[in-house]
Amino acid sequence: MSPCPATDGRALADLKSVGKATLADFRLLGVSSVAALAARDPRELYERLCRLKGVSVDICQYDLFCCAAAQALDPYLPPEQCDWFWWSRRRKAAKPDKAED
């Protein structure tokens, strides 16, 4: 059985692909723990970040939020899914008619 994200002892900084800039974004968004991240929708986080910053943030930040949220939900996520660019490829494959860089 997988440990509960709220009790498995990981910090946001322990998640692969999460660096200083993303930690700052999480603070801005009010996400302070892995458990809090597990309860949030990556698309909502991305859209809120764009509103808060007043700019269209690079869409790859959405991929990173997907990556981090997936790790928050599943501490045993396959290693390749812990890389944000895996989520970029997935997003691009889902929308072959619309090329978002």
PDB file of C-alpha atoms in Angstrom:
ATOM      1  CA  MET A   1       0.000   0.000   0.000  1.00  0.00           C
ATOM      2  CA  SER A   2       1.293   3.473  -0.864  1.00  0.00           C
ATOM      3  CA  PRO A   3       1.883   5.859   1.995  1.00  0.00           C
ATOM      4  CA  CYS A   4      -0.549   8.726   2.311  1.00  0.00           C
ATOM      5  CA  PRO A   5       0.935  11.886   0.753  1.00  0.00           C
ATOM      6  CA  ALA A   6       0.144  13.761   3.979  1.00  0.00           C
ATOM      7  CA  THR A   7       2.230  11.391   6.094  1.00  0.00           C
ATOM      8  CA  ASP A   8       5.045  10.126   3.889  1.00  0.00           C
ATOM      9  CA  GLY A   9       7.514  12.783   5.065  1.00  0.00           C
ATOM     10  CA  ARG A  10       8.359  14.364   1.720  1.00  0.00           C
ATOM     11  CA  ALA A  11       8.762  18.106   1.300  1.00  0.00           C
ATOM     12  CA  LEU A  12       7.904  19.962  -1.900  1.00  0.00           C
ATOM     13  CA  ALA A  13      11.640  20.404  -2.509  1.00  0.00           C
ATOM     14  CA  ASP A  14      12.022  16.594  -2.497  1.00  0.00           C
ATOM     15  CA  LEU A  15       9.905  16.247  -5.640  1.00  0.00           C
ATOM     16  CA  LYS A  16      11.929  15.747  -8.800  1.00  0.00           C
ATOM     17  CA  SER A  17      11.802  18.666 -11.259  1.00  0.00           C
ATOM     18  CA  VAL A  18      10.828  21.097  -8.475  1.00  0.00           C
ATOM     19  CA  GLY A  19      13.444  23.809  -8.030  1.00  0.00           C
ATOM     20  CA  LYS A  20      13.705  27.215  -6.397  1.00  0.00           C
ATOM     21  CA  ALA A  21      11.502  29.010  -8.945  1.00  0.00           C
ATOM     22  CA  THR A  22       8.722  26.442  -8.637  1.00  0.00           C
ATOM     23  CA  LEU A  23       8.948  26.518  -4.854  1.00  0.00           C
ATOM     24  CA  ALA A  24       8.491  30.305  -5.058  1.00  0.00           C
ATOM     25  CA  ASP A  25       5.462  29.780  -7.325  1.00  0.00           C
ATOM     26  CA  PHE A  26       4.007  27.277  -4.855  1.00  0.00           C
ATOM     27  CA  ARG A  27       4.438  29.828  -2.039  1.00  0.00           C
ATOM     28  CA  LEU A  28       2.673  32.446  -4.161  1.00  0.00           C
ATOM     29  CA  LEU A  29      -0.145  29.962  -4.791  1.00  0.00           C
ATOM     30  CA  GLY A  30      -0.448  29.008  -1.116  1.00  0.00           C
ATOM     31  CA  VAL A  31       0.802  25.453  -1.619  1.00  0.00           C
ATOM     32  CA  SER A  32       2.993  24.706   1.385  1.00  0.00           C
ATOM     33  CA  SER A  33       3.177  20.910   1.515  1.00  0.00           C
ATOM     34  CA  VAL A  34       3.055  17.763  -0.574  1.00  0.00           C
ATOM     35  CA  ALA A  35      -0.371  17.001   0.901  1.00  0.00           C
ATOM     36  CA  ALA A  36      -1.644  20.452  -0.102  1.00  0.00           C
ATOM     37  CA  LEU A  37      -0.308  19.943  -3.621  1.00  0.00           C
ATOM     38  CA  ALA A  38      -1.971  16.522  -3.864  1.00  0.00           C
ATOM     39  CA  ALA A  39      -5.328  18.201  -3.244  1.00  0.00           C
ATOM     40  CA  ARG A  40      -4.898  20.800  -6.006  1.00  0.00           C
ATOM     41  CA  ASP A  41      -5.610  20.695  -9.729  1.00  0.00           C
ATOM     42  CA  PRO A  42      -2.512  21.459 -11.853  1.00  0.00           C
ATOM     43  CA  ARG A  43      -4.552  23.366 -14.474  1.00  0.00           C
ATOM     44  CA  GLU A  44      -6.118  25.558 -11.783  1.00  0.00           C
ATOM     45  CA  LEU A  45      -2.685  26.229 -10.286  1.00  0.00           C
ATOM     46  CA  TYR A  46      -1.300  27.217 -13.688  1.00  0.00           C
ATOM     47  CA  GLU A  47      -4.227  29.498 -14.547  1.00  0.00           C
ATOM     48  CA  ARG A  48      -4.097  31.131 -11.119  1.00  0.00           C
ATOM     49  CA  LEU A  49      -0.337  31.671 -11.454  1.00  0.00           C
ATOM     50  CA  CYS A  50      -0.906  33.442 -14.780  1.00  0.00           C
ATOM     51  CA  ARG A  51      -3.516  35.696 -13.160  1.00  0.00           C
ATOM     52  CA  LEU A  52      -1.347  36.463 -10.134  1.00  0.00           C
ATOM     53  CA  LYS A  53       1.700  37.284 -12.257  1.00  0.00           C
ATOM     54  CA  GLY A  54      -0.339  39.178 -14.833  1.00  0.00           C
ATOM     55  CA  VAL A  55       1.312  37.349 -17.721  1.00  0.00           C
ATOM     56  CA  SER A  56       0.889  34.188 -19.725  1.00  0.00           C
ATOM     57  CA  VAL A  57       3.374  31.932 -17.937  1.00  0.00           C
ATOM     58  CA  ASP A  58       5.243  29.447 -20.159  1.00  0.00           C
ATOM     59  CA  ILE A  59       2.990  26.406 -20.684  1.00  0.00           C
ATOM     60  CA  CYS A  60       5.852  24.178 -19.529  1.00  0.00           C
ATOM     61  CA  GLN A  61       5.081  25.401 -16.010  1.00  0.00           C
ATOM     62  CA  TYR A  62       1.735  23.628 -16.344  1.00  0.00           C
ATOM     63  CA  ASP A  63       3.635  20.458 -17.274  1.00  0.00           C
ATOM     64  CA  LEU A  64       5.783  20.901 -14.193  1.00  0.00           C
ATOM     65  CA  PHE A  65       2.696  21.335 -12.009  1.00  0.00           C
ATOM     66  CA  CYS A  66       1.280  18.095 -13.490  1.00  0.00           C
ATOM     67  CA  CYS A  67       4.565  16.350 -12.747  1.00  0.00           C
ATOM     68  CA  ALA A  68       4.749  17.603  -9.170  1.00  0.00           C
ATOM     69  CA  ALA A  69       1.080  16.855  -8.449  1.00  0.00           C
ATOM     70  CA  ALA A  70       1.436  13.314  -9.806  1.00  0.00           C
ATOM     71  CA  GLN A  71       4.410  12.738  -7.501  1.00  0.00           C
ATOM     72  CA  ALA A  72       2.445  14.206  -4.597  1.00  0.00           C
ATOM     73  CA  LEU A  73      -0.360  11.733  -5.247  1.00  0.00           C
ATOM     74  CA  ASP A  74       1.913   8.738  -5.867  1.00  0.00           C
ATOM     75  CA  PRO A  75       5.272   8.447  -4.086  1.00  0.00           C
ATOM     76  CA  TYR A  76       6.015   5.404  -6.275  1.00  0.00           C
ATOM     77  CA  LEU A  77       5.400   7.115  -9.610  1.00  0.00           C
ATOM     78  CA  PRO A  78       7.528   5.566 -12.389  1.00  0.00           C
ATOM     79  CA  PRO A  79      10.829   7.485 -12.661  1.00  0.00           C
ATOM     80  CA  GLU A  80      10.192   8.733 -16.208  1.00  0.00           C
ATOM     81  CA  GLN A  81       6.942  10.365 -15.039  1.00  0.00           C
ATOM     82  CA  CYS A  82       8.901  12.350 -12.432  1.00  0.00           C
ATOM     83  CA  ASP A  83      10.442  14.452 -15.227  1.00  0.00           C
ATOM     84  CA  TRP A  84       8.392  17.478 -16.281  1.00  0.00           C
ATOM     85  CA  PHE A  85       9.217  16.908 -19.951  1.00  0.00           C
ATOM     86  CA  TRP A  86       7.387  13.547 -19.841  1.00  0.00           C
ATOM     87  CA  TRP A  87       4.275  15.598 -19.086  1.00  0.00           C
ATOM     88  CA  SER A  88       5.114  18.028 -21.929  1.00  0.00           C
ATOM     89  CA  ARG A  89       5.209  15.152 -24.401  1.00  0.00           C
ATOM     90  CA  ARG A  90       1.917  13.846 -23.018  1.00  0.00           C
ATOM     91  CA  ARG A  91       0.249  17.269 -23.346  1.00  0.00           C
ATOM     92  CA  LYS A  92       1.531  17.745 -26.900  1.00  0.00           C
ATOM     93  CA  ALA A  93       0.436  14.233 -27.915  1.00  0.00           C
ATOM     94  CA  ALA A  94      -3.072  14.938 -26.625  1.00  0.00           C
ATOM     95  CA  LYS A  95      -3.378  17.997 -28.891  1.00  0.00           C
ATOM     96  CA  PRO A  96      -1.648  17.097 -32.179  1.00  0.00           C
ATOM     97  CA  ASP A  97      -3.561  19.796 -34.069  1.00  0.00           C
ATOM     98  CA  LYS A  98      -2.439  22.560 -31.705  1.00  0.00           C
ATOM     99  CA  ALA A  99       1.305  22.844 -31.223  1.00  0.00           C
ATOM    100  CA  GLU A 100       1.951  24.507 -27.879  1.00  0.00           C
ATOM    101  CA  ASP A 101       5.617  24.921 -27.137  1.00  0.00           C
TER     102      ASP A 101
END
